[in-house]
mmCIF file of C-alpha atoms in Angstrom:
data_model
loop_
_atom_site.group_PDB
_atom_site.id
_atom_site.type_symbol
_atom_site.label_atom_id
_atom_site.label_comp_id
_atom_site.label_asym_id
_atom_site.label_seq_id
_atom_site.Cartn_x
_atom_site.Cartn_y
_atom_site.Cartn_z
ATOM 1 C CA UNK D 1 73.446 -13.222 -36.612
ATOM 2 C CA UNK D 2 73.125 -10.654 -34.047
ATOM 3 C CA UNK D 3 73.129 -11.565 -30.405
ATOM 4 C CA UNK D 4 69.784 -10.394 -28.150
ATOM 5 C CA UNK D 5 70.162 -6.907 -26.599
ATOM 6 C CA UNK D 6 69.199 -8.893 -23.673
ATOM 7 C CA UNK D 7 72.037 -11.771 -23.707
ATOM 8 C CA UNK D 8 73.729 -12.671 -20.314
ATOM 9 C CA UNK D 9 76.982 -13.361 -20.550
ATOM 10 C CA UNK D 10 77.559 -17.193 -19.388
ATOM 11 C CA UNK D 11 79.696 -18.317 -16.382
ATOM 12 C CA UNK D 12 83.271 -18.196 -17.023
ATOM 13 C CA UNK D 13 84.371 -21.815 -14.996
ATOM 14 C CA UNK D 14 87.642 -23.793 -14.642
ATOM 15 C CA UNK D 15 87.119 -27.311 -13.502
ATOM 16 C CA UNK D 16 89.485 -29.262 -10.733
ATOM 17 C CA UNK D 17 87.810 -32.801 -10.099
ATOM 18 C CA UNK D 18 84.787 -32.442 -10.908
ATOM 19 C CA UNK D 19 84.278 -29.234 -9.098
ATOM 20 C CA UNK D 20 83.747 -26.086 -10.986
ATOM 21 C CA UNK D 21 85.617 -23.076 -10.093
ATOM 22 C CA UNK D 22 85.030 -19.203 -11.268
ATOM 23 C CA UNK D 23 87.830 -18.076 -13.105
ATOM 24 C CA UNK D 24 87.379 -14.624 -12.592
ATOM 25 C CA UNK D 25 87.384 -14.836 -8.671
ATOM 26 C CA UNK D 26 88.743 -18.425 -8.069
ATOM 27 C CA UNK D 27 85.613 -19.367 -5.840
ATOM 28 C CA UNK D 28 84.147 -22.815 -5.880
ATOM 29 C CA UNK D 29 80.994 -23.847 -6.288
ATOM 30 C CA UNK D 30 80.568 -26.097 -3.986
ATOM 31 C CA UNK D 31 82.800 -28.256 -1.568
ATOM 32 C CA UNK D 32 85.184 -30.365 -2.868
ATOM 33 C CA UNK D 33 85.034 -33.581 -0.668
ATOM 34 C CA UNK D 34 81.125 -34.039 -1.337
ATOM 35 C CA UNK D 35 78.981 -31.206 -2.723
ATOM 36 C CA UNK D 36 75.240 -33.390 -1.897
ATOM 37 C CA UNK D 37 75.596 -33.734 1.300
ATOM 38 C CA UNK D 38 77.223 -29.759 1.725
ATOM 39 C CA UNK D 39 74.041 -28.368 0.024
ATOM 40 C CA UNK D 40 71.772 -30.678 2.419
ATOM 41 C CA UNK D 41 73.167 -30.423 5.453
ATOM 42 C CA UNK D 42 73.359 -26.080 4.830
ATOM 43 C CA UNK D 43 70.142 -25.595 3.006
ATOM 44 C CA UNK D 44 67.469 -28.418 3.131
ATOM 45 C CA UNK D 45 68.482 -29.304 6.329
ATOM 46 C CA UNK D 46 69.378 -25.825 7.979
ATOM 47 C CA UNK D 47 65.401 -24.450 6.698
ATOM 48 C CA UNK D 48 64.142 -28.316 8.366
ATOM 49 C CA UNK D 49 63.765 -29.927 5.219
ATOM 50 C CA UNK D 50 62.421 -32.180 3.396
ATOM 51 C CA UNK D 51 60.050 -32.191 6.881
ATOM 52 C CA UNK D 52 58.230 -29.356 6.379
ATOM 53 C CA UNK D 53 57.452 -30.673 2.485
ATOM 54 C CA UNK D 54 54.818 -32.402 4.323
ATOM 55 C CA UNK D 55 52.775 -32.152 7.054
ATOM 56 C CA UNK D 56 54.082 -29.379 9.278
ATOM 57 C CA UNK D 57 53.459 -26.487 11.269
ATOM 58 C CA UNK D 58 55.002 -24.799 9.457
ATOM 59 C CA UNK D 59 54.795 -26.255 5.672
ATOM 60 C CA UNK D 60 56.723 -24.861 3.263
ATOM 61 C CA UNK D 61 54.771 -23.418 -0.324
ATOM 62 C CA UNK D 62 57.267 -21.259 -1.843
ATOM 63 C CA UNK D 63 61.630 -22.036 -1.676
ATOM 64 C CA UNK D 64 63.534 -18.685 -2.880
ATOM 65 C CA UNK D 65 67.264 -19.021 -3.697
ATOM 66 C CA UNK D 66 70.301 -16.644 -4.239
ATOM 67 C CA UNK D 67 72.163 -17.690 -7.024
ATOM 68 C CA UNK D 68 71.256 -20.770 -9.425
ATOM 69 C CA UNK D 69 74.537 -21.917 -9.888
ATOM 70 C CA UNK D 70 74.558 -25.473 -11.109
ATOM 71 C CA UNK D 71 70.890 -26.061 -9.756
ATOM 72 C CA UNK D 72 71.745 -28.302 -7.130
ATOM 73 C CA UNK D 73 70.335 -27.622 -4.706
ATOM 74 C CA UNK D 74 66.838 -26.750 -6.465
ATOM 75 C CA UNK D 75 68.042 -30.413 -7.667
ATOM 76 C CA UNK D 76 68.153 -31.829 -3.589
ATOM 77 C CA UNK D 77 64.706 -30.168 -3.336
ATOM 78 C CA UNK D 78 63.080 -31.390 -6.289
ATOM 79 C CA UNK D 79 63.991 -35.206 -4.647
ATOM 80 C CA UNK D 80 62.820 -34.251 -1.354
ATOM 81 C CA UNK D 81 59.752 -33.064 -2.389
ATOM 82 C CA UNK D 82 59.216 -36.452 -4.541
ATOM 83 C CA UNK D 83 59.808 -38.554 -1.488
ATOM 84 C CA UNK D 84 57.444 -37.128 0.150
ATOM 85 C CA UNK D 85 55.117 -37.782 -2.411
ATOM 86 C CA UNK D 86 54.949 -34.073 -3.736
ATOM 87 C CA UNK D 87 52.065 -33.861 -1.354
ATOM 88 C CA UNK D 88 51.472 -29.893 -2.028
ATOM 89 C CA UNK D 89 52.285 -27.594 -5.356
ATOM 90 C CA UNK D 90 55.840 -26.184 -4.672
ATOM 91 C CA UNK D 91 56.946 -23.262 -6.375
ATOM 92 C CA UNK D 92 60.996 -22.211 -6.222
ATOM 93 C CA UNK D 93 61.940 -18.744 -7.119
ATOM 94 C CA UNK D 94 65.673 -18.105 -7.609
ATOM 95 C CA UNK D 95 68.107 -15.746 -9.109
ATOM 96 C CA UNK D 96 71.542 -15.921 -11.095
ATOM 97 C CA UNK D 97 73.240 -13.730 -12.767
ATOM 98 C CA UNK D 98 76.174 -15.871 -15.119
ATOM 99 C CA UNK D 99 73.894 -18.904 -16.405
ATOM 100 C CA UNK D 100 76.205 -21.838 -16.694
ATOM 101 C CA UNK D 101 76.831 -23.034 -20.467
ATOM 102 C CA UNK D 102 75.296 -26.345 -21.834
ATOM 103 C CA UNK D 103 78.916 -28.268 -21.726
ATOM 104 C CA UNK D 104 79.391 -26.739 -17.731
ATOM 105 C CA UNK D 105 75.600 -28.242 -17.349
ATOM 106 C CA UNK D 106 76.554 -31.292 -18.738
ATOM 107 C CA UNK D 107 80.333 -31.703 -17.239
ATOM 108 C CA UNK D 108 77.906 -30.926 -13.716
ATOM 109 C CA UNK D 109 75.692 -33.968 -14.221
ATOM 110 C CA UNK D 110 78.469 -36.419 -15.334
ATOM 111 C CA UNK D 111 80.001 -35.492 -12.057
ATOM 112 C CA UNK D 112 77.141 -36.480 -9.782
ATOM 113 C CA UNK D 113 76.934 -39.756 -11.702
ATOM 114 C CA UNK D 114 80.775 -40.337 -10.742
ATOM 115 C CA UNK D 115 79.876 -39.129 -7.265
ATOM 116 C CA UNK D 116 76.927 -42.012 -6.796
ATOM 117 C CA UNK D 117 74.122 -39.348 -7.167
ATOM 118 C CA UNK D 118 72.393 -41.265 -10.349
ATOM 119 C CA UNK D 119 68.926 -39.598 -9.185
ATOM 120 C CA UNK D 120 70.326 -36.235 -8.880
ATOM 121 C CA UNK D 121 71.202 -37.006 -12.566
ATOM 122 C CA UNK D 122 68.566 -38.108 -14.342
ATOM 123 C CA UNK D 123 66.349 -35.076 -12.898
ATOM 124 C CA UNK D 124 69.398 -32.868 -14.287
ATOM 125 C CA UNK D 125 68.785 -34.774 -17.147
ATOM 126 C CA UNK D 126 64.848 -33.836 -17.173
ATOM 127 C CA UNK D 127 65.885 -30.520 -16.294
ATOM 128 C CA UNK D 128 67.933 -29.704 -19.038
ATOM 129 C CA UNK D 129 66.049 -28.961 -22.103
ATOM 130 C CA UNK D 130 64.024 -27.115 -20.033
ATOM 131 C CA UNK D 131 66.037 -24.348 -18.827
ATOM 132 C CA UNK D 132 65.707 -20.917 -21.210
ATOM 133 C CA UNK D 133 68.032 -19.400 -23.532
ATOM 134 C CA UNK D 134 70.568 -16.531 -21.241
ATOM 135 C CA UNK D 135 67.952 -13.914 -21.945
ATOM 136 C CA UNK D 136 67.570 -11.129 -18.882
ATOM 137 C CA UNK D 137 64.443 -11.530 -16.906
ATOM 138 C CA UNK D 138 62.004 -13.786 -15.518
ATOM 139 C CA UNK D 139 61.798 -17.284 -16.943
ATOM 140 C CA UNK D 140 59.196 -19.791 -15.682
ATOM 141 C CA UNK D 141 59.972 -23.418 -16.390
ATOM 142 C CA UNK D 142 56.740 -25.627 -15.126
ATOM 143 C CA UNK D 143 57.664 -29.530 -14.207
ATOM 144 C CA UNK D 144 55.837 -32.326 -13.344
ATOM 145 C CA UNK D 145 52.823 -31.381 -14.682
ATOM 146 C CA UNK D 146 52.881 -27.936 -13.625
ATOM 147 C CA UNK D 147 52.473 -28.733 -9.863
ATOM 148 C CA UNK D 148 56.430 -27.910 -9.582
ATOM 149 C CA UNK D 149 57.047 -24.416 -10.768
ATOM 150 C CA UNK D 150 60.825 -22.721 -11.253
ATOM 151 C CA UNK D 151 60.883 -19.167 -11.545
ATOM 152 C CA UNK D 152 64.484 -18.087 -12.696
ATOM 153 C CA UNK D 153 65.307 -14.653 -12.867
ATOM 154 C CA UNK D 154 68.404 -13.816 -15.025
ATOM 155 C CA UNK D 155 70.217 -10.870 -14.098
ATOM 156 C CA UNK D 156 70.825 -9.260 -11.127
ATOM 157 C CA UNK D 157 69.353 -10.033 -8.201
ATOM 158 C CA UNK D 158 68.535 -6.959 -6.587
ATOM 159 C CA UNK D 159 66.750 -5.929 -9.714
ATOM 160 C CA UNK D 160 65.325 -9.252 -9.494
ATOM 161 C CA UNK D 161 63.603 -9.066 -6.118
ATOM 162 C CA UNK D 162 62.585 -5.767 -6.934
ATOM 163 C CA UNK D 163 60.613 -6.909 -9.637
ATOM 164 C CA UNK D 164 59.341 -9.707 -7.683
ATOM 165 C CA UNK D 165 58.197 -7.329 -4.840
ATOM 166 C CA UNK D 166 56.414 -4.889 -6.947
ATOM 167 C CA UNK D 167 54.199 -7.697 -8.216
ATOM 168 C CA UNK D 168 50.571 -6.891 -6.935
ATOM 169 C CA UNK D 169 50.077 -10.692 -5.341
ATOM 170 C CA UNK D 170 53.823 -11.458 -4.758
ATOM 171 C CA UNK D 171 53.668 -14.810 -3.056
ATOM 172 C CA UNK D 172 55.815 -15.124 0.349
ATOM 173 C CA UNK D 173 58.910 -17.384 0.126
ATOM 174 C CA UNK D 174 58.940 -19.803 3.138
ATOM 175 C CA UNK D 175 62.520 -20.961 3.498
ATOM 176 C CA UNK D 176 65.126 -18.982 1.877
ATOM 177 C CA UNK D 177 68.564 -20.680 0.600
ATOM 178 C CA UNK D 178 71.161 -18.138 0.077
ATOM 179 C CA UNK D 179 74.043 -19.423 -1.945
ATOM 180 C CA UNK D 180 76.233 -16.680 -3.762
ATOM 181 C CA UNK D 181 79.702 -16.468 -3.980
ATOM 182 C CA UNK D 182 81.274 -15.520 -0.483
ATOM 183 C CA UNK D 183 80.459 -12.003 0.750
ATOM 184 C CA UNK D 184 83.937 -11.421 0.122
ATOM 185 C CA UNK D 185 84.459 -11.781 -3.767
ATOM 186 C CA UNK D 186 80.437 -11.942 -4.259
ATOM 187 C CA UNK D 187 79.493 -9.108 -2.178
ATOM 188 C CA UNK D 188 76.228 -8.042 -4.022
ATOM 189 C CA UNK D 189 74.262 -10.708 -3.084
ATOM 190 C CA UNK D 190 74.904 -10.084 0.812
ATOM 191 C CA UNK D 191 74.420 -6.205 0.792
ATOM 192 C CA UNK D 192 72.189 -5.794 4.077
ATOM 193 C CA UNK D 193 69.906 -3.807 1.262
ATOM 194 C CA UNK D 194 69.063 -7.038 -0.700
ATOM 195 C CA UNK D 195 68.997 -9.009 2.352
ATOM 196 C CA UNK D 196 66.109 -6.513 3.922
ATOM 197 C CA UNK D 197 64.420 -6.971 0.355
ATOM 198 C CA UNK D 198 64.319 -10.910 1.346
ATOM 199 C CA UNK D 199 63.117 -10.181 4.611
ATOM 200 C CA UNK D 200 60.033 -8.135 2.742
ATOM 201 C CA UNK D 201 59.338 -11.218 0.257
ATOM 202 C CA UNK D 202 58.806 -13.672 3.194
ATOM 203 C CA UNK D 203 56.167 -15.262 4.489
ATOM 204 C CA UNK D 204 55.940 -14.947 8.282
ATOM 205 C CA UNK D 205 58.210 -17.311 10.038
ATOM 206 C CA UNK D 206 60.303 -17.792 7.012
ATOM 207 C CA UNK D 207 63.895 -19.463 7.643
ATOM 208 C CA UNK D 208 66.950 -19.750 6.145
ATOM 209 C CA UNK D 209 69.985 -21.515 5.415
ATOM 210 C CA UNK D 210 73.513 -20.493 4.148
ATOM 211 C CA UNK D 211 76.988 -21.269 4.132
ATOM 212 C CA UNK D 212 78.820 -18.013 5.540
ATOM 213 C CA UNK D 213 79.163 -16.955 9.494
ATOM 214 C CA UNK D 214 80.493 -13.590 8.076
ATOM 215 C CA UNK D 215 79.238 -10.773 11.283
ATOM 216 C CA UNK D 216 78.349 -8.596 8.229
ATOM 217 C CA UNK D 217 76.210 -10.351 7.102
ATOM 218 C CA UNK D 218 74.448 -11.957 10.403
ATOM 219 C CA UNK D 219 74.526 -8.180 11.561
ATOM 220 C CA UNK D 220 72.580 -7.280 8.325
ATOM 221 C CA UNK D 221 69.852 -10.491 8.920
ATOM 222 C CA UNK D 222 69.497 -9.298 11.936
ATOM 223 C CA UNK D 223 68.298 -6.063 11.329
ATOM 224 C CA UNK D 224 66.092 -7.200 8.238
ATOM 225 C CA UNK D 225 64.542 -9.208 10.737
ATOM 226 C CA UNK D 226 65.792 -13.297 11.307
ATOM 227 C CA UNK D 227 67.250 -14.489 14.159
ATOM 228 C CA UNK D 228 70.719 -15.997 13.389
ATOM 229 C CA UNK D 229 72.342 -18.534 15.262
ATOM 230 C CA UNK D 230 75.575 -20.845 14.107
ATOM 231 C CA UNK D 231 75.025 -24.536 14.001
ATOM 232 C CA UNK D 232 77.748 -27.323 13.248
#
């Protein structure tokens, strides 16, 4: 049979306890020692989550995202917003351009089950069947009963936002997570001009949370617009 003209070509990953690796540029995924509490301390709680999941002054609607990756950390935010009693609709918008094969999406979930995260799990578990075939473009995947919507754009992400941007309603994103590869073997992702198109899909007061410190890329926030400061 012959493959879609659209077909993404799927992660290519190497795995060293539990931790998946890409082979092509030897970045990790996520920290070694413990990847849940990485991803919450840099993104849920670096954009003041899961606070602002409820009452706020400044609640957050919309969660955008810079590479998929494994999903954990749409994962950590789908919990959140469950302890708080999903008290609004939430809608996360995110990007990725090497979808990760079924086994790599199962190897990930029987590694947070040996890591203690059972509830991470069993929403990977829910999440699963769900997610679309590696076909470029916009894919919406509705969950629990539609008042949690993922909209996962496969391809790149530039194009992505592009598309998102030229919509006639676009809806602002709120808090941003930004999660590629480092700038230095993923630089796409941090180019100051796909950083200024994040800055023109947010809602006013929009925050963010990554990973890197790189001056590049705090020099290239800055000028799109956020104020950056370094926290432990």
């Amino acid at each position: 049979m012959a493959q879609h003209p659209r077909t993404l070509s799927p992660a290519q990953l190497s795995w060293a306890e539990g931790i998946p690796q890409d082979a092509a540029t030897g970045d990790i995924y996520f920290n070694r020692q413990d990847p849940v509490r990485e991803s919450e301390a840099v993104f849920l709680h670096g954009n003041d989550l899961p606070a602002r999941l409820g009452p706020h002054e400044r609640p957050v609607h919309r969660v955008g995202e810079t590479g998929f990756g494994t999903g954990l950390n749409f994962l950590l935010l789908w919990d959140a917003w469950l302890s708080q009693g999903a008290p609004r609709p939430l809608t996360y918008v995110s990007f990725e351009q090497a979808p990760l094969a079924p086994a790599d999406r199962q190897r990930f979930r029987e590694g947070l089950r040996q890591r203690g995260a059972a509830g991470l799990a069993a929403l990977a578990e829910r999440l699963d069947p769900a997610l679309p075939e590696p076909l470029q473009g916009w894919h919406l995947i509705p969950l629990e009963g539609g008042r949690l919507r993922l909209h996962l754009y496969l391809g790149d992400a530039a194009q992505g936002l592009e598309d998102w941007l030229a919509q006639r309603d676009a809806p602002a994103v709120d808090a941003w997570f930004l999660d590629g590869f480092a700038p230095k073997v993923g630089p796409g992702l941090w180019h100051p001009k796909l950083l200024g198109q994040l800055a023109s899909a947010s809602a006013p007061g929009a925050t963010l949370g990554t990973f890197t410190v790189a001056r590049a890329v705090r020099d290239a926030l800055g000028a799109s617009g956020f104020f950056c400061t370094r926290v432990p």
